[in-house]
Amino acid sequence: MLNLGRLVNTVQKNCHISDARHAGDFTLCIFLLKMREFYRWEHDIPFAHNLPKDEVGAWLQEREGMWSDLESSAFESLPLEGGTPDPFDAETVNRELIPQGYVYSGGYGRFSKPHFFLGTLLKKEQRAGYTVYISSCEYARDLEAPPAMLQGKTIYIRQESVRRFLWEKIEEWRWNRKNEVMERALACYAFEIDMNSALERMTENETEVMILHELGEGLAGEKLGPDWQKMLATFSRSKAEIMVRAVRDILADCLSTLPGLLASNNTASLHFYFANFTGMRKHLFPEALEAYRRWTTADDRQALRVLVESGQRRWLETAHAIMNLYREKGEQAGTAIENMLEPTPESPLTCPPNAASTP
């Protein structure tokens, strides 16, 4: 039988090693917020409860000391009954774990940071040729816990991390209630009546949205080919990487996420999507927020449909143009890609002629 405790300890150690190497990727503010929530997870503290400041401070010092000791350590193979697979060989690991009710993932995220997690398997689905694993309770995780991840033809959805992600967004809005779009999203769930039930309903809703997005990532990957991932590795830790990732995210949403939300008339998730349409995606695609404004002020859902249709063409063409620059210039393509994507008053990054006109 599986020695779950030993496996949990090994996966968590690999998580600590990854955090030790990449904690400096965050700004100080983001780092402290993530550490607070990591402390909450480790100590199983309910969302609505305040964290003990002094204890969090002492824990933070201890954690940084541990990272210093682990930073140069190698990732450990996983102790399974059938062997000791590499921690990035999730397919082999899951062949043993899935029948026993567990699911594991090991892969790379932004800035090439390794992400590992081990959790209870809640559900397995087949969607459009992809296997979807949905987990519940997490036994091991790293500081940055992506709620969803695509690896090959497998999608991992971590509902505990989805729930924590949503809670962080709710807390962020409560501290600064200037985001009217987030207010509309939360109003769909009646948090003021029963916070826990509302959070569970929102978690279920956003789980489906994340599946739609990862399916869109898969579609985008099929259209762009394997060279896209090679290019990302070339531009790791650069502005070009952030911009290129945003282009693919927008393409994935135009291919799958937004069409799915419009088809199901999922108003709550549409509000939540645009409440979080920030950063580089907003910078590159401000037209998306204008289409959202037309929907909410003039009840013009057609504006969103036109946005999706034109966006599919525009961002696929943009992604292909990025790939052409990479094939032409190789490692030196980063600056050229940044210049191509950077909107300027003289040369805004807009849709091709007539692409966004309403039929």
Short mmCIF file of C-alpha atoms in Angstrom, two decimals:
data_model
loop_
_atom_site.label_atom_id
_atom_site.label_comp_id
_atom_site.label_asym_id
_atom_site.label_seq_id
_atom_site.Cartn_x
_atom_site.Cartn_y
_atom_site.Cartn_z
CA MET A 1 0.00 0.00 0.00
CA LEU A 2 1.01 3.61 -0.60
CA ASN A 3 2.98 5.24 2.22
CA LEU A 4 1.08 8.52 1.98
CA GLY A 5 2.99 10.27 4.78
CA ARG A 6 6.35 9.61 3.18
CA LEU A 7 5.07 10.74 -0.22
CA VAL A 8 3.57 13.93 1.24
CA ASN A 9 6.86 14.80 2.94
CA THR A 10 8.83 14.30 -0.27
CA VAL A 11 6.46 16.35 -2.42
CA GLN A 12 6.38 19.12 0.19
CA LYS A 13 10.19 19.17 0.33
CA ASN A 14 10.31 19.61 -3.44
CA CYS A 15 7.80 22.46 -3.04
CA HIS A 16 10.08 24.10 -0.46
CA ILE A 17 13.08 23.76 -2.78
CA SER A 18 11.14 25.42 -5.61
CA ASP A 19 10.05 28.25 -3.28
CA ALA A 20 13.63 28.70 -2.07
CA ARG A 21 14.79 29.26 -5.63
CA HIS A 22 11.94 31.50 -6.76
CA ALA A 23 10.64 33.49 -3.78
CA GLY A 24 12.50 36.52 -5.17
CA ASP A 25 10.28 36.50 -8.28
CA PHE A 26 7.55 38.38 -6.38
CA THR A 27 7.31 41.99 -5.35
CA LEU A 28 7.51 42.43 -1.57
CA CYS A 29 3.79 43.15 -1.25
CA ILE A 30 2.72 40.10 -3.27
CA PHE A 31 5.25 37.94 -1.46
CA LEU A 32 3.88 38.89 1.96
CA LEU A 33 0.28 38.32 0.87
CA LYS A 34 1.12 34.88 -0.48
CA MET A 35 3.06 33.99 2.65
CA ARG A 36 0.09 34.96 4.82
CA GLU A 37 -2.19 32.64 2.87
CA PHE A 38 0.45 29.89 2.86
CA TYR A 39 0.56 30.15 6.65
CA ARG A 40 -3.24 29.94 6.71
CA TRP A 41 -3.11 26.74 4.62
CA GLU A 42 -0.33 25.10 6.67
CA HIS A 43 -2.14 25.79 9.95
CA ASP A 44 -5.65 25.07 8.61
CA ILE A 45 -7.04 28.44 9.69
CA PRO A 46 -10.56 29.28 8.37
CA PHE A 47 -10.76 32.14 5.88
CA ALA A 48 -12.85 34.37 8.12
CA HIS A 49 -10.39 34.11 11.05
CA ASN A 50 -7.65 36.67 11.59
CA LEU A 51 -4.07 35.44 11.53
CA PRO A 52 -1.85 35.81 14.64
CA LYS A 53 0.63 38.52 13.58
CA ASP A 54 3.45 37.60 15.94
CA GLU A 55 3.25 33.91 15.10
CA VAL A 56 3.15 34.63 11.38
CA GLY A 57 6.25 36.83 11.75
CA ALA A 58 8.19 34.12 13.59
CA TRP A 59 7.07 31.50 11.06
CA LEU A 60 8.19 33.74 8.20
CA GLN A 61 11.70 34.04 9.66
CA GLU A 62 11.87 30.28 10.18
CA ARG A 63 10.69 29.62 6.61
CA GLU A 64 13.27 31.94 5.09
CA GLY A 65 15.97 30.16 7.10
CA MET A 66 14.78 26.79 5.82
CA TRP A 67 14.81 28.09 2.24
CA SER A 68 18.39 29.23 2.69
CA ASP A 69 19.36 25.67 3.62
CA LEU A 70 17.40 24.11 0.72
CA GLU A 71 18.08 26.52 -2.14
CA SER A 72 20.92 24.47 -3.65
CA SER A 73 19.25 21.08 -3.04
CA ALA A 74 18.17 18.84 -5.91
CA PHE A 75 14.55 17.79 -6.32
CA GLU A 76 13.90 14.34 -4.89
CA SER A 77 12.39 11.35 -6.69
CA LEU A 78 9.00 10.26 -5.39
CA PRO A 79 8.75 7.16 -3.14
CA LEU A 80 6.06 4.96 -4.68
CA GLU A 81 5.41 1.25 -4.47
CA GLY A 82 6.08 0.85 -8.19
CA GLY A 83 9.38 2.74 -8.21
CA THR A 84 10.85 6.20 -7.67
CA PRO A 85 9.80 8.36 -10.63
CA ASP A 86 11.13 11.83 -11.38
CA PRO A 87 8.96 14.53 -9.73
CA PHE A 88 8.11 15.96 -13.17
CA ASP A 89 6.86 12.61 -14.49
CA ALA A 90 3.26 13.17 -13.39
CA GLU A 91 1.87 10.61 -15.82
CA THR A 92 3.85 7.77 -14.24
CA VAL A 93 3.07 8.97 -10.72
CA ASN A 94 -0.65 9.18 -11.42
CA ARG A 95 -0.84 5.68 -12.85
CA GLU A 96 -0.27 4.51 -9.30
CA LEU A 97 -2.06 7.29 -7.41
CA ILE A 98 -5.31 7.75 -9.36
CA PRO A 99 -6.69 4.24 -8.58
CA GLN A 100 -6.05 4.95 -4.90
CA GLY A 101 -7.97 8.25 -4.93
CA TYR A 102 -5.09 10.74 -5.14
CA VAL A 103 -3.76 13.02 -7.87
CA TYR A 104 -0.33 14.60 -8.37
CA SER A 105 1.10 17.25 -10.65
CA GLY A 106 4.63 18.45 -11.35
CA GLY A 107 5.31 21.09 -14.01
CA TYR A 108 6.58 24.57 -14.79
CA GLY A 109 4.82 27.92 -14.52
CA ARG A 110 5.71 31.56 -15.02
CA PHE A 111 9.43 32.39 -14.95
CA SER A 112 10.05 28.62 -15.26
CA LYS A 113 9.12 28.08 -11.61
CA PRO A 114 8.45 24.40 -10.80
CA HIS A 115 5.04 23.71 -9.25
CA PHE A 116 4.17 20.52 -7.38
CA PHE A 117 1.04 19.44 -5.58
CA LEU A 118 -0.54 16.31 -4.13
CA GLY A 119 -4.23 16.10 -3.32
CA THR A 120 -7.34 13.97 -3.05
CA LEU A 121 -8.94 13.14 -6.39
CA LEU A 122 -12.48 14.52 -6.46
CA LYS A 123 -13.46 13.86 -10.06
CA LYS A 124 -12.06 12.70 -13.41
CA GLU A 125 -13.61 13.86 -16.67
CA GLN A 126 -12.98 13.67 -20.41
CA ARG A 127 -13.48 16.97 -22.21
CA ALA A 128 -12.77 17.55 -25.91
CA GLY A 129 -9.98 14.99 -25.98
CA TYR A 130 -8.42 16.14 -22.69
CA THR A 131 -8.38 14.34 -19.35
CA VAL A 132 -9.48 16.64 -16.51
CA TYR A 133 -8.51 15.83 -12.91
CA ILE A 134 -10.28 17.86 -10.22
CA SER A 135 -8.78 17.63 -6.74
CA SER A 136 -10.14 18.69 -3.37
CA CYS A 137 -7.98 18.55 -0.22
CA GLU A 138 -4.30 19.37 -0.84
CA TYR A 139 -1.62 17.58 1.18
CA ALA A 140 1.40 19.33 -0.36
CA ARG A 141 1.79 22.59 -2.29
CA ASP A 142 4.20 25.44 -2.92
CA LEU A 143 3.92 29.14 -2.16
CA GLU A 144 2.26 30.01 -5.45
CA ALA A 145 -0.47 27.42 -5.97
CA PRO A 146 -1.87 27.68 -9.52
CA PRO A 147 -5.57 26.73 -9.40
CA ALA A 148 -5.37 25.22 -12.89
CA MET A 149 -2.62 23.78 -15.05
CA LEU A 150 -2.35 22.14 -18.47
CA GLN A 151 0.28 19.46 -19.07
CA GLY A 152 0.10 17.81 -22.47
CA LYS A 153 -3.43 16.44 -22.81
CA THR A 154 -4.11 16.58 -19.06
CA ILE A 155 -5.78 19.43 -17.15
CA TYR A 156 -5.39 19.73 -13.39
CA ILE A 157 -7.96 21.77 -11.47
CA ARG A 158 -7.19 22.26 -7.78
CA GLN A 159 -10.47 23.22 -6.12
CA GLU A 160 -8.84 24.03 -2.79
CA SER A 161 -6.56 26.47 -4.60
CA VAL A 162 -9.51 27.79 -6.61
CA ARG A 163 -11.28 28.53 -3.33
CA ARG A 164 -8.20 30.24 -1.86
CA PHE A 165 -7.68 32.24 -5.05
CA LEU A 166 -11.26 33.49 -4.88
CA TRP A 167 -10.93 34.34 -1.21
CA GLU A 168 -7.81 36.42 -1.90
CA LYS A 169 -9.69 38.32 -4.61
CA ILE A 170 -12.62 38.92 -2.25
CA GLU A 171 -10.30 40.16 0.50
CA GLU A 172 -8.50 42.41 -1.96
CA TRP A 173 -11.83 43.98 -2.95
CA ARG A 174 -12.89 44.45 0.68
CA TRP A 175 -9.72 46.41 1.39
CA ASN A 176 -10.32 48.74 -1.55
CA ARG A 177 -13.87 48.73 -2.88
CA LYS A 178 -13.16 50.76 -6.01
CA ASN A 179 -13.57 47.77 -8.35
CA GLU A 180 -17.22 48.09 -9.34
CA VAL A 181 -16.97 45.10 -11.66
CA MET A 182 -15.92 42.86 -8.77
CA GLU A 183 -18.83 44.22 -6.76
CA ARG A 184 -21.20 43.10 -9.53
CA ALA A 185 -19.63 39.64 -9.57
CA LEU A 186 -19.90 39.14 -5.82
CA ALA A 187 -23.48 40.45 -5.78
CA CYS A 188 -24.46 37.38 -7.83
CA TYR A 189 -23.70 35.11 -4.85
CA ALA A 190 -25.22 36.92 -1.82
CA PHE A 191 -22.09 36.83 0.34
CA GLU A 192 -23.80 39.08 2.89
CA ILE A 193 -26.34 36.33 3.68
CA ASP A 194 -24.15 33.21 3.93
CA MET A 195 -20.47 33.68 3.16
CA ASN A 196 -19.52 29.98 3.20
CA SER A 197 -22.33 28.86 0.91
CA ALA A 198 -21.68 31.75 -1.44
CA LEU A 199 -17.98 30.90 -1.62
CA GLU A 200 -18.78 27.26 -2.43
CA ARG A 201 -21.16 28.27 -5.23
CA MET A 202 -18.56 30.64 -6.61
CA THR A 203 -15.89 27.94 -6.40
CA GLU A 204 -18.02 25.52 -8.42
CA ASN A 205 -18.76 28.21 -11.00
CA GLU A 206 -15.14 29.29 -11.39
CA THR A 207 -13.94 25.69 -11.55
CA GLU A 208 -15.83 25.38 -14.83
CA VAL A 209 -14.33 28.67 -16.06
CA MET A 210 -10.84 27.38 -15.37
CA ILE A 211 -11.56 24.18 -17.27
CA LEU A 212 -12.73 26.30 -20.21
CA HIS A 213 -9.54 28.37 -20.07
CA GLU A 214 -7.25 25.33 -19.98
CA LEU A 215 -9.16 23.82 -22.91
CA GLY A 216 -8.51 27.10 -24.70
CA GLU A 217 -4.81 26.80 -23.82
CA GLY A 218 -4.87 23.34 -25.38
CA LEU A 219 -6.53 24.65 -28.55
CA ALA A 220 -4.02 27.48 -28.74
CA GLY A 221 -1.17 25.02 -28.31
CA GLU A 222 -2.50 22.87 -31.17
CA LYS A 223 -2.59 25.93 -33.43
CA LEU A 224 0.84 27.28 -32.41
CA GLY A 225 2.87 24.07 -32.19
CA PRO A 226 5.68 22.97 -29.82
CA ASP A 227 8.04 25.83 -30.69
CA TRP A 228 5.92 28.15 -28.53
CA GLN A 229 7.10 26.47 -25.32
CA LYS A 230 10.72 26.55 -26.51
CA MET A 231 10.33 30.27 -27.11
CA LEU A 232 8.92 30.83 -23.61
CA ALA A 233 11.92 29.12 -22.08
CA THR A 234 14.21 31.37 -24.14
CA PHE A 235 12.55 34.54 -22.80
CA SER A 236 12.26 33.39 -19.16
CA ARG A 237 12.16 36.20 -16.57
CA SER A 238 11.78 38.95 -19.17
CA LYS A 239 9.08 41.43 -20.16
CA ALA A 240 8.81 39.52 -23.44
CA GLU A 241 7.78 36.39 -21.50
CA ILE A 242 5.05 38.29 -19.66
CA MET A 243 3.74 39.77 -22.91
CA VAL A 244 3.88 36.50 -24.83
CA ARG A 245 2.07 34.65 -22.04
CA ALA A 246 -0.63 37.34 -22.06
CA VAL A 247 -1.11 36.94 -25.82
CA ARG A 248 -1.68 33.21 -25.43
CA ASP A 249 -4.00 33.76 -22.45
CA ILE A 250 -6.12 36.17 -24.48
CA LEU A 251 -6.17 33.78 -27.44
CA ALA A 252 -7.24 30.90 -25.16
CA ASP A 253 -10.06 33.01 -23.74
CA CYS A 254 -11.27 34.04 -27.18
CA LEU A 255 -11.17 30.41 -28.36
CA SER A 256 -12.85 28.81 -25.34
CA THR A 257 -13.45 30.75 -22.11
CA LEU A 258 -15.57 33.63 -23.36
CA PRO A 259 -17.53 31.59 -25.95
CA GLY A 260 -18.33 29.09 -23.19
CA LEU A 261 -19.49 31.76 -20.76
CA LEU A 262 -21.62 33.46 -23.42
CA ALA A 263 -23.16 30.16 -24.53
CA SER A 264 -24.12 29.24 -20.95
CA ASN A 265 -25.23 32.79 -20.12
CA ASN A 266 -22.95 32.70 -17.07
CA THR A 267 -23.37 36.31 -15.99
CA ALA A 268 -21.61 35.94 -12.63
CA SER A 269 -18.46 34.51 -14.20
CA LEU A 270 -18.47 37.10 -16.98
CA HIS A 271 -18.41 39.84 -14.34
CA PHE A 272 -15.66 38.04 -12.43
CA TYR A 273 -13.62 37.54 -15.62
CA PHE A 274 -13.62 41.24 -16.42
CA ALA A 275 -13.07 42.22 -12.79
CA ASN A 276 -9.74 40.41 -13.10
CA PHE A 277 -8.89 41.50 -16.62
CA THR A 278 -5.85 43.45 -15.47
CA GLY A 279 -2.11 43.73 -15.93
CA MET A 280 -0.63 42.87 -19.30
CA ARG A 281 -3.89 41.51 -20.73
CA LYS A 282 -5.61 44.84 -20.10
CA HIS A 283 -2.57 46.67 -21.46
CA LEU A 284 -2.62 44.71 -24.72
CA PHE A 285 -6.39 44.37 -25.16
CA PRO A 286 -8.24 47.39 -23.68
CA GLU A 287 -11.01 46.84 -26.24
CA ALA A 288 -12.18 43.91 -24.12
CA LEU A 289 -13.16 46.20 -21.26
CA GLU A 290 -14.92 48.55 -23.68
CA ALA A 291 -17.02 45.62 -24.97
CA TYR A 292 -17.82 44.69 -21.38
CA ARG A 293 -18.87 48.29 -20.65
CA ARG A 294 -21.22 48.23 -23.63
CA TRP A 295 -22.77 45.01 -22.35
CA THR A 296 -23.37 46.35 -18.83
CA THR A 297 -24.50 49.86 -19.79
CA ALA A 298 -26.46 49.19 -22.99
CA ASP A 299 -27.33 45.51 -22.53
CA ASP A 300 -25.35 44.86 -25.71
CA ARG A 301 -24.15 41.26 -25.43
CA GLN A 302 -23.44 41.34 -29.16
CA ALA A 303 -20.43 43.54 -28.36
CA LEU A 304 -18.89 40.63 -26.46
CA ARG A 305 -19.67 38.17 -29.26
CA VAL A 306 -18.01 40.46 -31.82
CA LEU A 307 -15.04 40.86 -29.48
CA VAL A 308 -14.62 37.08 -29.31
CA GLU A 309 -14.92 36.55 -33.06
CA SER A 310 -12.48 39.31 -33.98
CA GLY A 311 -10.21 38.37 -31.09
CA GLN A 312 -9.82 34.80 -32.33
CA ARG A 313 -8.42 36.06 -35.64
CA ARG A 314 -6.43 38.94 -34.22
CA TRP A 315 -4.62 37.09 -31.46
CA LEU A 316 -3.93 34.00 -33.55
CA GLU A 317 -2.35 36.28 -36.17
CA THR A 318 -0.42 38.07 -33.43
CA ALA A 319 0.83 34.78 -31.99
CA HIS A 320 1.99 33.64 -35.42
CA ALA A 321 3.78 36.97 -35.91
CA ILE A 322 5.55 36.43 -32.59
CA MET A 323 6.63 32.95 -33.68
CA ASN A 324 7.94 34.31 -36.98
CA LEU A 325 10.08 36.86 -35.12
CA TYR A 326 11.40 34.12 -32.86
CA ARG A 327 12.25 31.85 -35.79
CA GLU A 328 14.00 34.74 -37.52
CA LYS A 329 15.93 36.20 -34.60
CA GLY A 330 16.11 33.39 -32.02
CA GLU A 331 17.22 34.54 -28.56
CA GLN A 332 17.52 38.11 -29.85
CA ALA A 333 13.82 38.32 -30.71
CA GLY A 334 12.69 39.53 -27.26
CA THR A 335 13.11 43.24 -27.93
CA ALA A 336 11.49 42.99 -31.36
CA ILE A 337 8.50 41.17 -29.85
CA GLU A 338 8.16 43.79 -27.11
CA ASN A 339 8.25 46.57 -29.71
CA MET A 340 5.65 44.80 -31.85
CA LEU A 341 3.24 44.29 -28.94
CA GLU A 342 3.69 47.62 -27.17
CA PRO A 343 0.76 49.92 -28.03
CA THR A 344 1.77 53.50 -28.79
CA PRO A 345 -0.34 56.61 -29.60
CA GLU A 346 1.15 56.60 -33.10
CA SER A 347 0.70 52.87 -33.69
CA PRO A 348 -1.93 51.38 -31.38
CA LEU A 349 -2.30 47.61 -31.14
CA THR A 350 -5.76 47.37 -32.69
CA CYS A 351 -7.86 44.89 -34.61
CA PRO A 352 -7.33 44.44 -38.35
CA PRO A 353 -9.58 46.71 -40.51
CA ASN A 354 -13.28 45.85 -40.15
CA ALA A 355 -12.50 42.93 -37.79
CA ALA A 356 -14.36 44.49 -34.88
CA SER A 357 -17.24 46.05 -36.79
CA THR A 358 -20.69 44.96 -35.76
CA PRO A 359 -22.47 42.93 -38.44
#
